[in-house]
Coordinates of C-alpha atoms in Angstrom, one line a residue:
X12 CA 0.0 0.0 0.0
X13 CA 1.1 3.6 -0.6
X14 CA 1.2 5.2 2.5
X15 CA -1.2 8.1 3.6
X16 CA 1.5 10.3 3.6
X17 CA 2.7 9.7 0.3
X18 CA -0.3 10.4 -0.7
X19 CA -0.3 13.1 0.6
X20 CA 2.4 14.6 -0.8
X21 CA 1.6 12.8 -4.8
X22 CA -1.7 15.2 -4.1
X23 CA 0.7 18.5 -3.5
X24 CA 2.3 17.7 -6.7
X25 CA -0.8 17.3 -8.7
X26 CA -3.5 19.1 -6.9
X27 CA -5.9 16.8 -4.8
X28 CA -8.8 16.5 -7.7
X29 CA -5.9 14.3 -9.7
X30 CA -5.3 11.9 -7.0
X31 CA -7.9 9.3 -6.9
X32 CA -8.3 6.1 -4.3
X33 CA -11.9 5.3 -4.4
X34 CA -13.0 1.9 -5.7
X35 CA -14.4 2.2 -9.2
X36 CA -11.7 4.7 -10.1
X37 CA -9.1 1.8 -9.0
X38 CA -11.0 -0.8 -11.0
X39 CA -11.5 0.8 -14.0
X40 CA -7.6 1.6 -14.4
X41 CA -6.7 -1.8 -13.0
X42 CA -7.7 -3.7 -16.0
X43 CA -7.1 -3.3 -19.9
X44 CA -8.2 -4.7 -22.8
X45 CA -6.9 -8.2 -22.1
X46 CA -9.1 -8.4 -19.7
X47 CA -6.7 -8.8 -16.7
X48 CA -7.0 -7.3 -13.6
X49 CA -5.3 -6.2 -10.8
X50 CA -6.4 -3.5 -8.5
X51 CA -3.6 -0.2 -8.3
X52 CA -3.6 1.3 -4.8
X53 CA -3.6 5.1 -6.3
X54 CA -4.3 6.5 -9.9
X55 CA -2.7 10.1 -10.6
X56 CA -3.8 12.3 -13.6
X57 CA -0.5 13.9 -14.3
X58 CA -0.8 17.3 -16.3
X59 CA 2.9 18.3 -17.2
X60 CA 6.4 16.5 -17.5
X61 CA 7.3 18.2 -14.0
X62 CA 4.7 16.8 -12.3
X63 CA 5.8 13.2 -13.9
X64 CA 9.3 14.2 -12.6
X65 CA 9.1 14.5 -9.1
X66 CA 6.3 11.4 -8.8
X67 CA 9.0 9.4 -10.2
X68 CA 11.1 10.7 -7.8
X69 CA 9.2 9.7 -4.7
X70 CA 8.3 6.6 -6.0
X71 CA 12.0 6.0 -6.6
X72 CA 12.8 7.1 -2.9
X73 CA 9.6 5.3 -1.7
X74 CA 9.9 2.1 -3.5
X75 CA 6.0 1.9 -4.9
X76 CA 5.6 0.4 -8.9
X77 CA 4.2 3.4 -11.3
X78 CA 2.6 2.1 -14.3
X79 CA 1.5 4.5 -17.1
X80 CA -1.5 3.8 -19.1
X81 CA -2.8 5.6 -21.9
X82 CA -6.4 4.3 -22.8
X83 CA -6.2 0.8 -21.9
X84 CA -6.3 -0.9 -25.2
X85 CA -3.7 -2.6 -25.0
X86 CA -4.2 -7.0 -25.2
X87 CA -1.5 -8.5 -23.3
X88 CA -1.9 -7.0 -20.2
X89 CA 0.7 -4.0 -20.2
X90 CA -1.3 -1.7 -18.3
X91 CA -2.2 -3.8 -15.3
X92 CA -0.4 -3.1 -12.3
X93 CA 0.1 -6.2 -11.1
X94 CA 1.9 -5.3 -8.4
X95 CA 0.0 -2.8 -7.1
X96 CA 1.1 0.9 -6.4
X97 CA 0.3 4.1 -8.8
X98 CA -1.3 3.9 -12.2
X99 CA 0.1 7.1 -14.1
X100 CA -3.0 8.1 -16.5
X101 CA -2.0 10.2 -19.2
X102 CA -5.3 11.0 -20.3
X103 CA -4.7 15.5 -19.5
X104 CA -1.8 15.0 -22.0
X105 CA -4.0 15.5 -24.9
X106 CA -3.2 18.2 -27.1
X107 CA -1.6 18.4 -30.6
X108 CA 1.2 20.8 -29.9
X109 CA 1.9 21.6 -33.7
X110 CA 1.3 20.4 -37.5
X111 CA 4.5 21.7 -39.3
X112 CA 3.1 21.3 -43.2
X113 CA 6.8 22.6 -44.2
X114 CA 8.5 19.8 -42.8
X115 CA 6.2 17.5 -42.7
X116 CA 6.0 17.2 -39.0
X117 CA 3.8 16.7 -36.0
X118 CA 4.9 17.3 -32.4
X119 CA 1.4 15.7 -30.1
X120 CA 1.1 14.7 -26.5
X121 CA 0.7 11.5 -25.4
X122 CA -2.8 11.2 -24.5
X123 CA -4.2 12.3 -27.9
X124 CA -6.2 10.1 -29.8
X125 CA -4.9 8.2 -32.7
X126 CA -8.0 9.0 -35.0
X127 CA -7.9 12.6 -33.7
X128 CA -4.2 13.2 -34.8
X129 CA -5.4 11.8 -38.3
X130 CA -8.3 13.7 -38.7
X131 CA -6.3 16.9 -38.0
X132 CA -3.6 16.3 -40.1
X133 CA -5.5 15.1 -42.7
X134 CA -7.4 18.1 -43.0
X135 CA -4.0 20.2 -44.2
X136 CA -3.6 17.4 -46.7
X137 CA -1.2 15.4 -44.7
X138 CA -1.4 12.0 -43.8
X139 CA -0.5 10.0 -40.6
X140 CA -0.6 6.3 -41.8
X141 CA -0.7 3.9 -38.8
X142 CA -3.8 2.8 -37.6
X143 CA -4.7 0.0 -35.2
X144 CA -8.1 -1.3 -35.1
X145 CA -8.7 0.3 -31.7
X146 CA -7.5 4.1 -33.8
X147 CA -10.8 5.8 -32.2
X148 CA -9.5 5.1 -28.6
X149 CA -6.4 3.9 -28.5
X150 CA -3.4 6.9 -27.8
X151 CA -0.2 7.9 -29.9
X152 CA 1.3 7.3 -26.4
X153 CA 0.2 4.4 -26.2
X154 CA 0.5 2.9 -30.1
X155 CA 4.4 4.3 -29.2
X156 CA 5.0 2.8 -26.2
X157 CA 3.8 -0.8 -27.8
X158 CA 4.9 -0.4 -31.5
X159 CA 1.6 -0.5 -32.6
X160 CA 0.6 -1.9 -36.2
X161 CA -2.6 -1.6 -37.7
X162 CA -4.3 -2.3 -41.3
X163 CA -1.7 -0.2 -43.6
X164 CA 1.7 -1.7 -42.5
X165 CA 1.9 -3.7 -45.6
X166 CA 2.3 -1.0 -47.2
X167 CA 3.5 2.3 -44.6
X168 CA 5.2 0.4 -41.8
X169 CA 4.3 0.4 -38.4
X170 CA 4.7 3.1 -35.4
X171 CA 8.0 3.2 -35.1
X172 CA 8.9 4.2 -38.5
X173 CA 7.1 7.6 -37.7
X174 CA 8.5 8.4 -34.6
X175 CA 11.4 10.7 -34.7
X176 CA 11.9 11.7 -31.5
X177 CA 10.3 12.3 -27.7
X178 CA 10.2 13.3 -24.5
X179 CA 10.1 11.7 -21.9
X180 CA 10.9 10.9 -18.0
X181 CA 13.2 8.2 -16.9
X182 CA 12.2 7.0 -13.9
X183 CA 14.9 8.6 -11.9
X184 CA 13.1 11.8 -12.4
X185 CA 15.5 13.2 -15.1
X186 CA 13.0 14.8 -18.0
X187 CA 15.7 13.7 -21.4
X188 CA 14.9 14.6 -25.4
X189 CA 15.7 12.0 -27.7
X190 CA 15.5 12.0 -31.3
X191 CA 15.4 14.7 -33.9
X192 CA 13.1 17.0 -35.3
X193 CA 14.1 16.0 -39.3
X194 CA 14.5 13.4 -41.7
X195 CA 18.1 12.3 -40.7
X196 CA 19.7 11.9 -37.5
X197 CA 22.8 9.4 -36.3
X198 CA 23.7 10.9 -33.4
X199 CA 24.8 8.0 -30.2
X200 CA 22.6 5.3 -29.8
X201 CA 18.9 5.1 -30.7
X202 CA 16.9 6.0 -27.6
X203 CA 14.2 7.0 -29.7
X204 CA 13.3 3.6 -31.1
X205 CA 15.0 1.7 -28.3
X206 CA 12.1 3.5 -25.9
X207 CA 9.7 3.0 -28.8
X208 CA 7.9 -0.4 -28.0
X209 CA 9.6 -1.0 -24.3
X210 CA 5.8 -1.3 -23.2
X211 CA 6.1 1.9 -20.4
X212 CA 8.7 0.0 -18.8
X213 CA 11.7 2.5 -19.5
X214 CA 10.3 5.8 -19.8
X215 CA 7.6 7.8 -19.4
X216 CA 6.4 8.9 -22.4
X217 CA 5.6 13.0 -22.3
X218 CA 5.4 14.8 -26.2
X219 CA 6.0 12.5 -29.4
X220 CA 7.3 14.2 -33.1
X221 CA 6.0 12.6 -35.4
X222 CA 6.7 12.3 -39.1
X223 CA 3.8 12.8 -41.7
X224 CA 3.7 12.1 -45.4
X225 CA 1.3 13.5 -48.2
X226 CA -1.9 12.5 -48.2
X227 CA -2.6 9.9 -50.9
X228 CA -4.8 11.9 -53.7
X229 CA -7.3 8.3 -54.1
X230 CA -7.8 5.1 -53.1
X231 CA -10.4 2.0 -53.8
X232 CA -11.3 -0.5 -51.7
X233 CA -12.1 -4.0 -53.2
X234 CA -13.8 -7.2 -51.1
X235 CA -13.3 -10.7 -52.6
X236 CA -14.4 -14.0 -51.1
X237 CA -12.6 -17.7 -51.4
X238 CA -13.9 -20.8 -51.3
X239 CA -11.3 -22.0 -48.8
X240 CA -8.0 -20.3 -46.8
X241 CA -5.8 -21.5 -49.3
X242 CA -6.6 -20.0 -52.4
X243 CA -6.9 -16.9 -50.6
X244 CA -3.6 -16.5 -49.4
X245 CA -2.2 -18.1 -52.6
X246 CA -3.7 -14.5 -54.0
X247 CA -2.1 -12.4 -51.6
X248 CA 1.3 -14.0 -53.0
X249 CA 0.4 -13.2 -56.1
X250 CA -0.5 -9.9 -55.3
X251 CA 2.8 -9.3 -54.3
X252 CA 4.2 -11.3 -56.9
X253 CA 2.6 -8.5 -59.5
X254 CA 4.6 -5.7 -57.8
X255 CA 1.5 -4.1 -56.3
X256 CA 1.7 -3.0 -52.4
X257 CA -2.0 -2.3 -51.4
X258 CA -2.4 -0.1 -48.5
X259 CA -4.3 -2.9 -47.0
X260 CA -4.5 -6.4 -47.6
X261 CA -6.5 -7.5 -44.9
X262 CA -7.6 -11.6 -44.3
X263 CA -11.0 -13.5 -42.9
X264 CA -11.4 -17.2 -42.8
X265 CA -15.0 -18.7 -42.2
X266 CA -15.4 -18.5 -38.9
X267 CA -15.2 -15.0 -38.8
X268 CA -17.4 -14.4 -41.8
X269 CA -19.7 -16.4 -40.2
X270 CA -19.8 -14.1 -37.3
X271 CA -19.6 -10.8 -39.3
X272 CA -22.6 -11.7 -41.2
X273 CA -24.9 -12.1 -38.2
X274 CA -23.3 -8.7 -36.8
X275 CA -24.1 -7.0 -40.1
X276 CA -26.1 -6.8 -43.2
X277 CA -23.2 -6.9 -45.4
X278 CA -24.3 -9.7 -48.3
X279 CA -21.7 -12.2 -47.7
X280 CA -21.6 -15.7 -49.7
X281 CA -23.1 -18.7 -48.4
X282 CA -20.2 -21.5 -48.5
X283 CA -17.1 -18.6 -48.6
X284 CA -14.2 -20.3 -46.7
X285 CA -12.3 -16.8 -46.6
X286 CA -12.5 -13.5 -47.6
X287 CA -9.6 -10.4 -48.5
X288 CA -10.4 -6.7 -48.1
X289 CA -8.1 -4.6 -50.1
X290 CA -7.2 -1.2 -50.4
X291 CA -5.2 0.6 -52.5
X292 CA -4.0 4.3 -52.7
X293 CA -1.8 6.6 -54.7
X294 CA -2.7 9.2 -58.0
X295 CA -5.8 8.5 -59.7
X296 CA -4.1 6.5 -62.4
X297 CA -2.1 4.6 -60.3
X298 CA -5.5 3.0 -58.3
X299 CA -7.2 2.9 -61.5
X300 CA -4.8 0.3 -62.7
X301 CA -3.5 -1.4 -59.7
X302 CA -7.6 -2.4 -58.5
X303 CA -7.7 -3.5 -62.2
X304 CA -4.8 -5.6 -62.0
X305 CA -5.8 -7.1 -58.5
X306 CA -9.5 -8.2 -59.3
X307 CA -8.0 -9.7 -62.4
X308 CA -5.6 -11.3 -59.9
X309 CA -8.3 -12.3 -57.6
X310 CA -10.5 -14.1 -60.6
X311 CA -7.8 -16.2 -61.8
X312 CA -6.6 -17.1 -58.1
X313 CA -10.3 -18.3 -57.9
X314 CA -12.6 -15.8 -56.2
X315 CA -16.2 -17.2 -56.7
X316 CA -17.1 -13.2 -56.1
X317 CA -15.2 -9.8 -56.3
X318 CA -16.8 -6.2 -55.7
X319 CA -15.5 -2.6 -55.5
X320 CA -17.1 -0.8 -52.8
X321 CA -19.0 2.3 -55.0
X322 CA -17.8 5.2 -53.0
X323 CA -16.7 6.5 -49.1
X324 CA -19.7 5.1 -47.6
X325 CA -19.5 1.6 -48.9
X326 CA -15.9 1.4 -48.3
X327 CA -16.4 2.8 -44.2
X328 CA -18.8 -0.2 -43.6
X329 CA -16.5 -2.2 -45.1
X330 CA -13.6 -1.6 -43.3
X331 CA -16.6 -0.8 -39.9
X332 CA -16.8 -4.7 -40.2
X333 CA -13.5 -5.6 -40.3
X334 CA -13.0 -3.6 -37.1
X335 CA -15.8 -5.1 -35.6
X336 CA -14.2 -8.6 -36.4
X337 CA -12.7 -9.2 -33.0
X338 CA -16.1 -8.3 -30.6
X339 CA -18.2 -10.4 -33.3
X340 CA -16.5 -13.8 -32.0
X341 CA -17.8 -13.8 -28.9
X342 CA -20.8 -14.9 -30.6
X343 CA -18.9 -18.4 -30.6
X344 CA -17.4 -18.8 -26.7
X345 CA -17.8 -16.3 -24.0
X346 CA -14.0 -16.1 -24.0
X347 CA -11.0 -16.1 -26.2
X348 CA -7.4 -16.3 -26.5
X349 CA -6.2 -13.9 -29.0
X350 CA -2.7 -13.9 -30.5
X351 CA -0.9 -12.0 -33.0
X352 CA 1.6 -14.3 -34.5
X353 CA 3.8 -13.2 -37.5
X354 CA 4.7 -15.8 -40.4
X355 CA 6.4 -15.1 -44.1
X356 CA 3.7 -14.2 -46.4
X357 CA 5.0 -17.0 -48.2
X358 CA 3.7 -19.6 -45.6
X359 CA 1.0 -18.5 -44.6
X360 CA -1.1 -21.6 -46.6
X361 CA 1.3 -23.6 -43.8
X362 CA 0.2 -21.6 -40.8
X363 CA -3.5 -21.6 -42.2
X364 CA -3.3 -25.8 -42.5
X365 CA -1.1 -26.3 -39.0
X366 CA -5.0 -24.1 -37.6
X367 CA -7.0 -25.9 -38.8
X368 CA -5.1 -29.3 -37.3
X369 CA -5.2 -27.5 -34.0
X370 CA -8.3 -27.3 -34.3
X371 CA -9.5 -30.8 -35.1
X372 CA -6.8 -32.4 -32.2
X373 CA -7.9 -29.9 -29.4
X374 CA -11.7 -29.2 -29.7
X375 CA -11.5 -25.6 -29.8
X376 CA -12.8 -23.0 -32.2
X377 CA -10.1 -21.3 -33.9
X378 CA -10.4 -18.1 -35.7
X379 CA -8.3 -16.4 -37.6
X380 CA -8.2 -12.8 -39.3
X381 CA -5.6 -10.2 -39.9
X382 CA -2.9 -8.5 -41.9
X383 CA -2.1 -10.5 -44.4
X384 CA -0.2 -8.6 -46.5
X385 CA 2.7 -8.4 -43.8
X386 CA 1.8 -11.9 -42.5
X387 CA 0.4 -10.6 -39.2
X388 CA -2.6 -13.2 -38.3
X389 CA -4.0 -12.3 -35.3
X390 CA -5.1 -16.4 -34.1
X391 CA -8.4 -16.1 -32.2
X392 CA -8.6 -19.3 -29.5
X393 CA -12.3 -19.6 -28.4
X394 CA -13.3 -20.9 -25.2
X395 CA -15.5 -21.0 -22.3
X396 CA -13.0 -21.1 -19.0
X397 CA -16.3 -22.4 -16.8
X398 CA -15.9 -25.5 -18.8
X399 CA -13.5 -28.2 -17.2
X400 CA -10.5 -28.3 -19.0
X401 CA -10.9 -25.4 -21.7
X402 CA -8.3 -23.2 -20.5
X403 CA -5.6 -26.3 -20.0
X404 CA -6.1 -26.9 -23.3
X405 CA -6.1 -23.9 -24.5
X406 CA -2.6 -23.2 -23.6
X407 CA -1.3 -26.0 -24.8
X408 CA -2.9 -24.7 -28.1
X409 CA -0.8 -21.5 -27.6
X410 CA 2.3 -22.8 -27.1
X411 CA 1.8 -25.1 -29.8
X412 CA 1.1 -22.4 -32.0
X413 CA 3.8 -20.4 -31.0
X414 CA 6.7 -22.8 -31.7
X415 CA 5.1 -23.6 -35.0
X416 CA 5.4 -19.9 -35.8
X417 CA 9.3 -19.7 -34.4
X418 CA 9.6 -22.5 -36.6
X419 CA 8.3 -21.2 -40.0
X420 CA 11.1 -17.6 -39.4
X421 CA 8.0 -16.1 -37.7
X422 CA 7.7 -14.1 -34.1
X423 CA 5.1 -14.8 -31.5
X424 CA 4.0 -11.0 -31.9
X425 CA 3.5 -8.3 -34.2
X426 CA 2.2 -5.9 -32.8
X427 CA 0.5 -6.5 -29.6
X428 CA 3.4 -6.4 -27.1
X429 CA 4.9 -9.1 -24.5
X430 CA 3.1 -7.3 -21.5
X431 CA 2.0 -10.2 -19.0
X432 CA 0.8 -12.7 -20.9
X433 CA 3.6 -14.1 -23.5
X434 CA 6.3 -13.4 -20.8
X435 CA 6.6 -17.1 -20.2
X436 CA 7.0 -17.1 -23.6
X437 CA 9.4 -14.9 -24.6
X438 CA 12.3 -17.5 -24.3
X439 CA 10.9 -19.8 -26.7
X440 CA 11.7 -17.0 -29.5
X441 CA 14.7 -14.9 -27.6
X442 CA 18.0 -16.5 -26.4
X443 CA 18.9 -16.3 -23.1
X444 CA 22.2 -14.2 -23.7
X445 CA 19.2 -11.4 -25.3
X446 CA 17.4 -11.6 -22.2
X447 CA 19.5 -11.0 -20.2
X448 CA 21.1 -8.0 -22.7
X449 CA 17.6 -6.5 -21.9
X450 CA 17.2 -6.8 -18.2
X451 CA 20.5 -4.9 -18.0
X452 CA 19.0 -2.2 -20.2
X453 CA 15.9 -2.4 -18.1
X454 CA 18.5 -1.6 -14.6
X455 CA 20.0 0.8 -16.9
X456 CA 17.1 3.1 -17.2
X457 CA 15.3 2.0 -14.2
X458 CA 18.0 1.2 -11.1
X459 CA 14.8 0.7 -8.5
X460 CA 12.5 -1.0 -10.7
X461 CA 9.9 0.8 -9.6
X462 CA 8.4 1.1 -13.4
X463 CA 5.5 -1.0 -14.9
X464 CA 7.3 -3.6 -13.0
X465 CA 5.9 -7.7 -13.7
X466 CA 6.1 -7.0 -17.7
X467 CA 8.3 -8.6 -20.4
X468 CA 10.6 -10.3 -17.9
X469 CA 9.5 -13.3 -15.6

């Protein structure tokens, strides 16, 4: 427990509306959505790096964990304190400091929304390109501080390849700048992308610059259903084959069709075994022929139906459903398992056949979805843990499915994190002598361990 006086004192800091014990408050911030939970004693609304500063202090001289949080998004369990002491939320961080259209650079707080910085920069003709399925809550924080992916990696790259540099507050106290504010920069080591994807357990994350890229003058989005998994992915290949990066290549199998259409009214095939949503962007010209190219891809791979969504409003409840994807399974098991392995596009027909094995030894629904233009399947295990058994054997399926990954040149994650619940298997993909490399970076930056302690490491 945090004592009273500490307390106290974390009130003086903050002012005593930003200090909050009561028991909802500590429930709500004690869980994320992996849907752990572990109660914090405290939650403090920071509302400047100064404030961040000397909380980090006292918790360094008191000994009590601080875990930040952004909006609680996050699926493996990164924002749970599980050891108790003071969840840091970052939600008063929230403004977008500056849009600089000459050098194609934004400078935003941490709390800020990921939709919200798009929106805004959009609207000067700019374009910020990563965007996780949980964009309309989730925080640039947050997607930092996990490396988050989202729908247009195949094409853009993830998080990290737009961060150039931050702010932030080790927790010693000491407020450091890393990074640069242009397009080149080789100065020391890398703290900007080392801190990038360390899952809050480095730094404190305070102001992020951001680099931004023209926005793309047009883009088409394209839906094409499969009688079966493999003739799907064997498309995507091709796809790639032809030279032509969509901006999305995103991936169903029949389970989750199954479930979209009784969440929507989209007019779905009866009998389609998988299903690719595509987007492409660019010049006019350039879409024009590349959808051209890719439905005539699509027809000879054997699509037994292809359609171009017919403007914005088609194309939203498109891509509306394929957001909705995830909260649609629960239709099959009140609970789920959900991974976000990583294979070579070019075996993903062998990760899609080692499923559907899993599935027929072990009992339990298996759905899979995801990027499948990078390779990113995000492997949905469905289950119900009041049923005897269901959760043994559901991780044996996950650890089963993780060595199989390893195996095929994959990783166990893309894009979700290690947070608390693939630590005990984060030695299956890293050696030991890497481990330990990274604890002694952990020390490095955080002597008393006093930060988002219980995450990554065993």
């Amino acid at each position: 427990m945090i004592p009273a006086d500490i307390l106290k004192e974390l009130a003086e800091i903050v002012g005593p509306a930003h200090v909050k014990t009561a028991g909802e408050i500590l429930a709500e911030y004690g869980a994320d959505a992996s849907r752990l939970a572990s109660a914090p004693d405290a939650v403090v609304f920071p509302g400047n790096s100064r404030q961040i500063s000397r909380i980090l202090t006292v918790a360094a001289e008191s000994g009590f964990p601080v875990i930040p949080r952004g909006a609680g998004s996050g699926m493996t369990g990164g924002a749970v304190p599980v050891k108790g002491g003071l969840v840091m939320a970052m939600g008063r961080f929230d403004r977008i400091l500056a849009i600089d259209q000459d050098n194609l650079i934004a400078r935003v707080e941490p709390g800020v929304i990921t939709a919200h910085l798009q929106t805004a920069v959009e609207k000067v003709g700019l374009f910020y390109p990563p965007d996780p399925a949980s964009l309309k809550i989730s925080t640039i924080g947050g997607n930092v501080a996990e490396c988050a992916g989202g729908l247009r990696a195949v094409k853009y790259g993830v998080t990290r390849d737009y961060v150039l540099g931050l702010e932030v507050v080790l927790p010693t106290g000491e407020i450091i700048h890393t990074g640069v504010q242009t397009m080149k920069g080789v100065a020391g080591y890398d703290l900007t992308r080392l801190i990038t994807g360390s899952e809050g357990t480095l730094a404190v994350i305070t102001a992020v610059t951001l680099r931004l890229i023209p926005k793309p003058a047009g883009k088409k989005t394209m839906i094409a259903f499969f009688s079966d998994v493999s003739a799907a992915v064997r498309t995507v290949s091709m796809i790639i084959r032809n030279r032509i990066i969509p901006a999305i290549l995103e991936f169903l199998d029949s389970i989750c069709i199954d479930c979209v259409r009784q969440e929507t009214d989209l007019d779905m095939p009866e009998g389609a075994g998988a299903m690719l949503l595509m987007e492409v962007d660019g010049d006019e010209m350039r879409v024009t022929r590349d959808a051209k190219i890719i439905e005539e891809l699509c027809c000879t791979g054997g699509a037994i139906r292809f359609e171009a969504a017919a403007g914005t409003e088609a194309a939203d409840r498109l891509w509306e459903a394929r957001r909705n994807v995830s909260p649609a399974l629960f239709r099959l098991k009140p609970h789920k398992i959900s991974e976000d392995v990583v294979v070579p596009r070019s075996r993903m027909p062998e990760l899609g056949a080692f499923l559907e094995d899993l599935t027929a030894r072990h009992g339990l629904p298996i759905a899979a979805f995801g990027h499948a233009g990078d390779g990113n399947i995000h492997v949905n295990i469905m289950l119900d843990r009041d049923v005897s058994g269901q959760v043994k054997t559901a991780g044996i399926v996950v650890k089963e499915l993780f060595g199989q990954v390893i195996r095929m040149g994959g990783t166990i994650t893309g894009e979700h994190g290690i947070g608390i619940t693939k630590a005990p298997y984060l030695g299956m993909e890293i050696p030991e002598g890497g481990i330990r490399l990274m604890r002694r970076i952990k020390e490095a930056f955080d002597p008393k361990g006093i930060l988002n302690p219980g995450k990554i490491f065993q």
